[in-house]
mmCIF file of C-alpha atoms in Angstrom:
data_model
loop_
_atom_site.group_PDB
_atom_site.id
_atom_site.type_symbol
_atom_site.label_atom_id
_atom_site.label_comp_id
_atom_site.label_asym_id
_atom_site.label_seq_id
_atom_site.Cartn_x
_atom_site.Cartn_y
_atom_site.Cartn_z
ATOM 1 C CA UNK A 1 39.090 0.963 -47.202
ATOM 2 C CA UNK A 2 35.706 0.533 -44.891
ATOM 3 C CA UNK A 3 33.597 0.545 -48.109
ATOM 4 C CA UNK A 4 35.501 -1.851 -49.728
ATOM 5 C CA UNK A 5 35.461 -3.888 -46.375
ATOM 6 C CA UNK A 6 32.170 -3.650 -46.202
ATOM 7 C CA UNK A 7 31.578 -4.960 -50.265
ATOM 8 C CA UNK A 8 33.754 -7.416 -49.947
ATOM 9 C CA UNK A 9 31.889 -8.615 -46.295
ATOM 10 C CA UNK A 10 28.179 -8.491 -48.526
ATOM 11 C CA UNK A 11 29.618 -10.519 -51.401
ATOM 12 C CA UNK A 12 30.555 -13.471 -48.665
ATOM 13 C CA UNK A 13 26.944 -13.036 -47.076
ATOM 14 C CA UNK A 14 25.189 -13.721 -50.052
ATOM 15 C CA UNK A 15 27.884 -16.167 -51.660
ATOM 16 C CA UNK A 16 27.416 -18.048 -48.020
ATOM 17 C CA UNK A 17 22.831 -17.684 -48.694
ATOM 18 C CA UNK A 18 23.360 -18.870 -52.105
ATOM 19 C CA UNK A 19 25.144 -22.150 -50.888
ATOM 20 C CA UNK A 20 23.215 -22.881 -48.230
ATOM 21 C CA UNK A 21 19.801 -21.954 -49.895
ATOM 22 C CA UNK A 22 17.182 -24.926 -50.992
ATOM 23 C CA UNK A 23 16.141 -26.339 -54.720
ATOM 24 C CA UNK A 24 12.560 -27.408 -55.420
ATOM 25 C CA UNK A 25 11.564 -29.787 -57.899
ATOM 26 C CA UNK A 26 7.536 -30.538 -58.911
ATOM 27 C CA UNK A 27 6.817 -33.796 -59.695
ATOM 28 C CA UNK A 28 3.931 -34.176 -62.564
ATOM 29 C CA UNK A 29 1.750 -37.042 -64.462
ATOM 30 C CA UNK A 30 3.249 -38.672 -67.732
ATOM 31 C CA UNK A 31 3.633 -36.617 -70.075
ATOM 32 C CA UNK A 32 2.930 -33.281 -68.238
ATOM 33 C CA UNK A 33 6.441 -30.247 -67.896
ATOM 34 C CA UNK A 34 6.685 -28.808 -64.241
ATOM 35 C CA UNK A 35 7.381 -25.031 -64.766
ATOM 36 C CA UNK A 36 7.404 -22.864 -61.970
ATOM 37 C CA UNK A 37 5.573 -19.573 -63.088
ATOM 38 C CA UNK A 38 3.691 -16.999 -61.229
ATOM 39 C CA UNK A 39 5.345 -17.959 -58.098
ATOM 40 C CA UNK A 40 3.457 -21.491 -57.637
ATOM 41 C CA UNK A 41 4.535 -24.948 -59.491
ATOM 42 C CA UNK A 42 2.323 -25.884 -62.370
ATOM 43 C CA UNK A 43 2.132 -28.781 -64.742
ATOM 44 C CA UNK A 44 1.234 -28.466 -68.799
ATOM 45 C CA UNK A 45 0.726 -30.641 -71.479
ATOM 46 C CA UNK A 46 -0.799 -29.996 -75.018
ATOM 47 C CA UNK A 47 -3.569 -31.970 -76.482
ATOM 48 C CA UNK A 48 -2.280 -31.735 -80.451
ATOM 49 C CA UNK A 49 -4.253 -32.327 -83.930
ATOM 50 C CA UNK A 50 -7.950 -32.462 -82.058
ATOM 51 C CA UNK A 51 -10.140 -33.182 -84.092
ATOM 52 C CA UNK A 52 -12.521 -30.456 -85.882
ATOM 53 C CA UNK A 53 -15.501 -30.869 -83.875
ATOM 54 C CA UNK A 54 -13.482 -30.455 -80.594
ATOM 55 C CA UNK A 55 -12.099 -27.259 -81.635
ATOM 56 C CA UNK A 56 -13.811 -24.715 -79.810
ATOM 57 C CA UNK A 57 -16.446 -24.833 -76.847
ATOM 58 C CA UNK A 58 -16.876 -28.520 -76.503
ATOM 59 C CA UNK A 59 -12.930 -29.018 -76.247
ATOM 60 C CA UNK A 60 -12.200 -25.966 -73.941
ATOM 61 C CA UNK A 61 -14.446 -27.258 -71.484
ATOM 62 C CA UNK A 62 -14.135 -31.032 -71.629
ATOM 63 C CA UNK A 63 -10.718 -32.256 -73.463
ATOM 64 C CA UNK A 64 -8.245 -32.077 -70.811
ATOM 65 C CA UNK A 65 -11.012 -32.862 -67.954
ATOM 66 C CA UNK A 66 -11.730 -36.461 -70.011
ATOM 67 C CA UNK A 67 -7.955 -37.622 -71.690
ATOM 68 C CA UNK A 68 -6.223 -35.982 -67.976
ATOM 69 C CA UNK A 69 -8.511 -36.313 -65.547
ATOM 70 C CA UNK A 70 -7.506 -33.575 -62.946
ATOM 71 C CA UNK A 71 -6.519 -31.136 -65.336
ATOM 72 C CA UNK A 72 -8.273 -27.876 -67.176
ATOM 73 C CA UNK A 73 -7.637 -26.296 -70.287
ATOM 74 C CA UNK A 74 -4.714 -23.824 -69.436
ATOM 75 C CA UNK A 75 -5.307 -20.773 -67.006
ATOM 76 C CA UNK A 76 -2.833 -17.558 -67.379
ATOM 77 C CA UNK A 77 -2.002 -15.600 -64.435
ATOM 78 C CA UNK A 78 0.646 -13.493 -65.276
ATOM 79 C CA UNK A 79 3.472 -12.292 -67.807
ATOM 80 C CA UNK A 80 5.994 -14.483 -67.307
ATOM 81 C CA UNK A 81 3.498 -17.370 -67.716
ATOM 82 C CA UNK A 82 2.212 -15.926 -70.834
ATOM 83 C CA UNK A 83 5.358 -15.663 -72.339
ATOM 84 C CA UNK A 84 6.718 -18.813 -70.740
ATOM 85 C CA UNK A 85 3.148 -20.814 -72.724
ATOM 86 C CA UNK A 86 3.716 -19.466 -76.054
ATOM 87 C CA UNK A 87 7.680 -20.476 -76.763
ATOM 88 C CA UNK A 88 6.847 -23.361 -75.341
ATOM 89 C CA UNK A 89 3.570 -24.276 -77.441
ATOM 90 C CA UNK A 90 3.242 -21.285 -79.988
ATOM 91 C CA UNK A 91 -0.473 -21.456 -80.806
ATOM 92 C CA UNK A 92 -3.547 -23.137 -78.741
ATOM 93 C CA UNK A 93 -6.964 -22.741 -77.267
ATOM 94 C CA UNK A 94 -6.455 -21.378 -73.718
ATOM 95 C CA UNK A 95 -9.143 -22.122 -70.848
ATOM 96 C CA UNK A 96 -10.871 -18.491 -71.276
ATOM 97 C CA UNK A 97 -14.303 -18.840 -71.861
ATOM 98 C CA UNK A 98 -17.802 -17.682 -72.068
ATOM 99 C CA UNK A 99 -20.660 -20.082 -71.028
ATOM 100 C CA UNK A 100 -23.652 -21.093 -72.839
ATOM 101 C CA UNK A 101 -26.444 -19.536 -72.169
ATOM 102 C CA UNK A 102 -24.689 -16.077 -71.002
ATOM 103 C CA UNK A 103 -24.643 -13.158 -73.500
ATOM 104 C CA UNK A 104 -21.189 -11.939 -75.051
ATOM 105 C CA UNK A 105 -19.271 -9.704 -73.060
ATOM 106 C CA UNK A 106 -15.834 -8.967 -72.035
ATOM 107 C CA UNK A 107 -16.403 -8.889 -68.228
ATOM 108 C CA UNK A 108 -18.122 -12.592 -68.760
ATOM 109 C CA UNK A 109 -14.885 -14.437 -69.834
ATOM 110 C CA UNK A 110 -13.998 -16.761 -66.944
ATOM 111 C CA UNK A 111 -11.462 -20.105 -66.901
ATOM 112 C CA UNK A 112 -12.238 -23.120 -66.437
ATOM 113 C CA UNK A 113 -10.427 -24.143 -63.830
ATOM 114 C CA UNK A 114 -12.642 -21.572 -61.443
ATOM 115 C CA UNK A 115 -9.071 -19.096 -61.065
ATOM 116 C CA UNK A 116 -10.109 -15.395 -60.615
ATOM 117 C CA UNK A 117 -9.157 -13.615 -64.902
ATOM 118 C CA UNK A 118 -6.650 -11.521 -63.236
ATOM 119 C CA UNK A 119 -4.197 -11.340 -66.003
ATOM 120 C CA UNK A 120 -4.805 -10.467 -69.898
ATOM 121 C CA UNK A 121 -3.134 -10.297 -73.401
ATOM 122 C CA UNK A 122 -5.732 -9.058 -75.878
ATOM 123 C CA UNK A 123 -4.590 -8.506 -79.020
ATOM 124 C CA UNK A 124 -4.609 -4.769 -80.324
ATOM 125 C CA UNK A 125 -5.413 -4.176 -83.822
ATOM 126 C CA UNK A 126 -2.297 -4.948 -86.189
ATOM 127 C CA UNK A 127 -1.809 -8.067 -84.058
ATOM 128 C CA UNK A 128 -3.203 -10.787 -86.440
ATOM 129 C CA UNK A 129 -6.580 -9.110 -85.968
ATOM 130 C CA UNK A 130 -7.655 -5.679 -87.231
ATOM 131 C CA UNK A 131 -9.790 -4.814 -84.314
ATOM 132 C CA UNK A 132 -8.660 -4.676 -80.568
ATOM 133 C CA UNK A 133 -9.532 -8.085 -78.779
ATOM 134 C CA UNK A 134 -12.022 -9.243 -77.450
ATOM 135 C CA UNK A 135 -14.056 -8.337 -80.571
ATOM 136 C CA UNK A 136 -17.479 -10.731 -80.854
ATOM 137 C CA UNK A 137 -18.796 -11.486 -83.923
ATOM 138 C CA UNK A 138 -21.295 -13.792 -85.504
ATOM 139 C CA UNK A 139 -21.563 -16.646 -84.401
ATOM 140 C CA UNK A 140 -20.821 -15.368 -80.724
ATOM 141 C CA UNK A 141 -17.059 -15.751 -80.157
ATOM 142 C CA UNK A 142 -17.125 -17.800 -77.119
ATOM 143 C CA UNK A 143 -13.259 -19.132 -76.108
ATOM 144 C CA UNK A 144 -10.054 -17.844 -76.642
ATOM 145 C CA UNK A 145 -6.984 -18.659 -79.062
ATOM 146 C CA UNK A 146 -3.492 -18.041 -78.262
ATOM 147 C CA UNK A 147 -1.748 -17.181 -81.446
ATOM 148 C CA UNK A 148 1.123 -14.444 -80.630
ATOM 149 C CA UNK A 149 -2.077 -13.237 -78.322
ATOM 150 C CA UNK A 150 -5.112 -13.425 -77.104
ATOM 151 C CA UNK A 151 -8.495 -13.326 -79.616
ATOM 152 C CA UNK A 152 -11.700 -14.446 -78.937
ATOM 153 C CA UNK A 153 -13.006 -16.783 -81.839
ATOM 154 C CA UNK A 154 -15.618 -19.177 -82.809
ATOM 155 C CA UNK A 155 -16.544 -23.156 -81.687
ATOM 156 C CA UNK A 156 -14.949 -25.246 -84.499
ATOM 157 C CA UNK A 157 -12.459 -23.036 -85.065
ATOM 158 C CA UNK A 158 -10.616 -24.420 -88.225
ATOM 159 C CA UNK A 159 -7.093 -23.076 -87.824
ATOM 160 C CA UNK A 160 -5.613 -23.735 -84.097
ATOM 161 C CA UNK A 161 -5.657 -27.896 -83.727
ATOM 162 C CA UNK A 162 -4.355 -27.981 -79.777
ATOM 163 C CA UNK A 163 -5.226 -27.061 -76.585
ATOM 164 C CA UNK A 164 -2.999 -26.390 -73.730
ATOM 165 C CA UNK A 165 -3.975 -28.751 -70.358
ATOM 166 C CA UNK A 166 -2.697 -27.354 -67.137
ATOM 167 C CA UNK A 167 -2.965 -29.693 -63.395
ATOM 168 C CA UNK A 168 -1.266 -29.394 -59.808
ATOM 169 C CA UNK A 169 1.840 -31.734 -59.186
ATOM 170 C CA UNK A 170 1.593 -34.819 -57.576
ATOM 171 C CA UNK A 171 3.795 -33.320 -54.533
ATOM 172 C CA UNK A 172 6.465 -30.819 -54.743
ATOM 173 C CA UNK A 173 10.029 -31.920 -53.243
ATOM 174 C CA UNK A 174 12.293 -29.411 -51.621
ATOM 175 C CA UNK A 175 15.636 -30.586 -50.701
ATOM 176 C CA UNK A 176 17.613 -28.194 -48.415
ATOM 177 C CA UNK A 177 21.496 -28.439 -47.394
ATOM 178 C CA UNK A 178 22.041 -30.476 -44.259
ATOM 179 C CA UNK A 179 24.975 -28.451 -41.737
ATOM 180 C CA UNK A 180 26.407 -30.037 -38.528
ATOM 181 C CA UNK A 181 26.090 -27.922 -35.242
ATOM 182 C CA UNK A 182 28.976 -27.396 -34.110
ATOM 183 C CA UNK A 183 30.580 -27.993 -31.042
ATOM 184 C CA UNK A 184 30.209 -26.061 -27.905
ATOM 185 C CA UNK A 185 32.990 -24.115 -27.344
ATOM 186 C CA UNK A 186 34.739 -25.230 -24.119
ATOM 187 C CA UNK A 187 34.614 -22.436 -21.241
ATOM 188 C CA UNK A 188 37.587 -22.222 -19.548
ATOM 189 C CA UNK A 189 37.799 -21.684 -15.584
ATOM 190 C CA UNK A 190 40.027 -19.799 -13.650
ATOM 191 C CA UNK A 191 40.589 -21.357 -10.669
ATOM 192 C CA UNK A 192 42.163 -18.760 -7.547
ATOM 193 C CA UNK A 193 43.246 -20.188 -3.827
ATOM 194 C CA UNK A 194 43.707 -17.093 -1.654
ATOM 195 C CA UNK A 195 44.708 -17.599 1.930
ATOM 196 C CA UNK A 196 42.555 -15.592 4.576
ATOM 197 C CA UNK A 197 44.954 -14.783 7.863
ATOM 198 C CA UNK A 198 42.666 -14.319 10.807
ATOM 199 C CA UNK A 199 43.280 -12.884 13.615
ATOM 200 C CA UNK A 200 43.954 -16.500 15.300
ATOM 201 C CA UNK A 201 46.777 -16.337 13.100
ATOM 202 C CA UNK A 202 48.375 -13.427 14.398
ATOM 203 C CA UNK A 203 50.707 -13.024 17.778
ATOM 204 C CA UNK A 204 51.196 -9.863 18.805
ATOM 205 C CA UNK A 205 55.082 -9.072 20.416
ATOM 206 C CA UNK A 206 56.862 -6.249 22.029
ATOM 207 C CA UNK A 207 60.446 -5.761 21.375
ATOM 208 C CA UNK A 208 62.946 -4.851 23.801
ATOM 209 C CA UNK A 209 64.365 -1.798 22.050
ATOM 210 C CA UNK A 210 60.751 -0.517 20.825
ATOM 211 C CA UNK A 211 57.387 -0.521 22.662
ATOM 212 C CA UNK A 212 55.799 -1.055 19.272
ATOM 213 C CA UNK A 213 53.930 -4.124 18.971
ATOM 214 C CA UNK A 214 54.959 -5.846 15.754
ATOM 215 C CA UNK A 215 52.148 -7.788 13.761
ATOM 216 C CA UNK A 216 54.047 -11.192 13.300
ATOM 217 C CA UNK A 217 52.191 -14.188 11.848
ATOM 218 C CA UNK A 218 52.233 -17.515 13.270
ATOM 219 C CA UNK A 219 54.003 -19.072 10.418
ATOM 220 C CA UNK A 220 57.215 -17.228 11.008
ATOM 221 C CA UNK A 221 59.764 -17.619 13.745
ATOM 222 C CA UNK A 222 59.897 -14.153 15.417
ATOM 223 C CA UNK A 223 63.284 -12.374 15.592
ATOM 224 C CA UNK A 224 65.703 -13.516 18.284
ATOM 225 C CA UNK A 225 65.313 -11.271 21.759
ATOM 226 C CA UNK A 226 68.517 -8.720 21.867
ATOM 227 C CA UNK A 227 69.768 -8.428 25.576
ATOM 228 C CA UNK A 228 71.150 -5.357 26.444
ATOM 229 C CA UNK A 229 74.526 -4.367 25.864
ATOM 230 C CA UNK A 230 77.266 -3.063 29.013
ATOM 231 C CA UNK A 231 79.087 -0.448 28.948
ATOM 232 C CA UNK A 232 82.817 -0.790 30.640
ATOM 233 C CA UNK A 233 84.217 1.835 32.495
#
């Protein structure tokens, strides 16, 4: 009976959290989807059909910074992000690159937003690629496609047409349940009168039958005085 007590006692907590817990909503630019992944409030927007030439280097690195000011091409921080990115958009260039002028290698992929590359999703061979990713080839592979995952590919790569844009919201808005205090409870006062005889108050009498002085208080009439009955002969 206690446990069930107790169940029934957790249930109401939470029900009681759960209604009286706050929403948040992120507000983004035009044309951008608020999505709350990783923990932190993002906006994202796809930059579809680019042409040719911008597939690749140039595009990763100046696309969304020139049509969006503000925004990057898309950083990835975790799993639920990555999986969140490609229902959403299925295939795109992702913000992962290598810059000109460094040589290839894994540990030199960086985004370019300036976010620390603390997440991954290389592809392993079987996974549109026969060779685990990243895999460089000729010309160096510098940026990154999304396509199911992650490969490293050329500039002007011919087959993904979009890249992913990714800003901050404009503000975030968090709207919490209002409750009334309520009122104080009213404290209620015993109030006691107790009369205090002192010893002003107090006459003290000897009887004619007794020599025992009798404690008689002021406020009462003391007994009538006896006289002595005679005796006839």
């Amino acid at each position: 009976m206690q446990q069930k007590l107790l169940f029934l006692a957790v249930i109401f907590v939470i029900s009681i959290l759960k209604i009286q817990g706050c929403t948040e909503t992120a507000v983004c630019s035009h044309g951008f989807i608020p999505k709350k992944n990783c923990g932190k409030w993002s906006c994202y927007r796809d930059y579809a059909n680019i042409p040719r030439q911008w597939r690749g280097y140039w595009g990763v690195t100046h696309v969304c910074e020139w049509t969006w000011p503000g925004s990057h091409a898309v950083s990835i921080h975790c799993a639920e992000e990555n999986n969140w990115t490609k229902a959403r958009f299925l295939y795109f260039f992702t913000g992962l690159y290598i810059p000109k002028g460094l040589p290839w290698a894994p540990w030199l992929f960086r985004w370019t937003d300036g976010t620390p590359v603390n997440f991954a999703d290389w592809a392993r061979p079987g996974q549109g690629s026969a060779f685990q990713q990243p895999h460089n080839d000729v010309p160096i592979e510098r940026v990154v496609d999304f396509t199911n995952h992650w490969h490293d590919t050329i500039s002007n790569n011919p087959v993904t047409n979009r890249i992913l844009c990714k800003r901050n919201p404009t503000k975030i808005i968090r709207v919490c349940p209002t409750t009334k205090a309520a009122p104080p409870t009213p404290k209620l006062t015993t109030l006691t009168t107790t009369k205090h005889i002192t010893p002003s108050d107090i006459v003290l009498e000897t009887l004619p039958y007794n020599d025992v002085p009798v404690i008689i208080p002021k406020t009462e009439k003391p007994p009538p005085k006896s006289s002595p009955k005679s005796c006839k002969v």
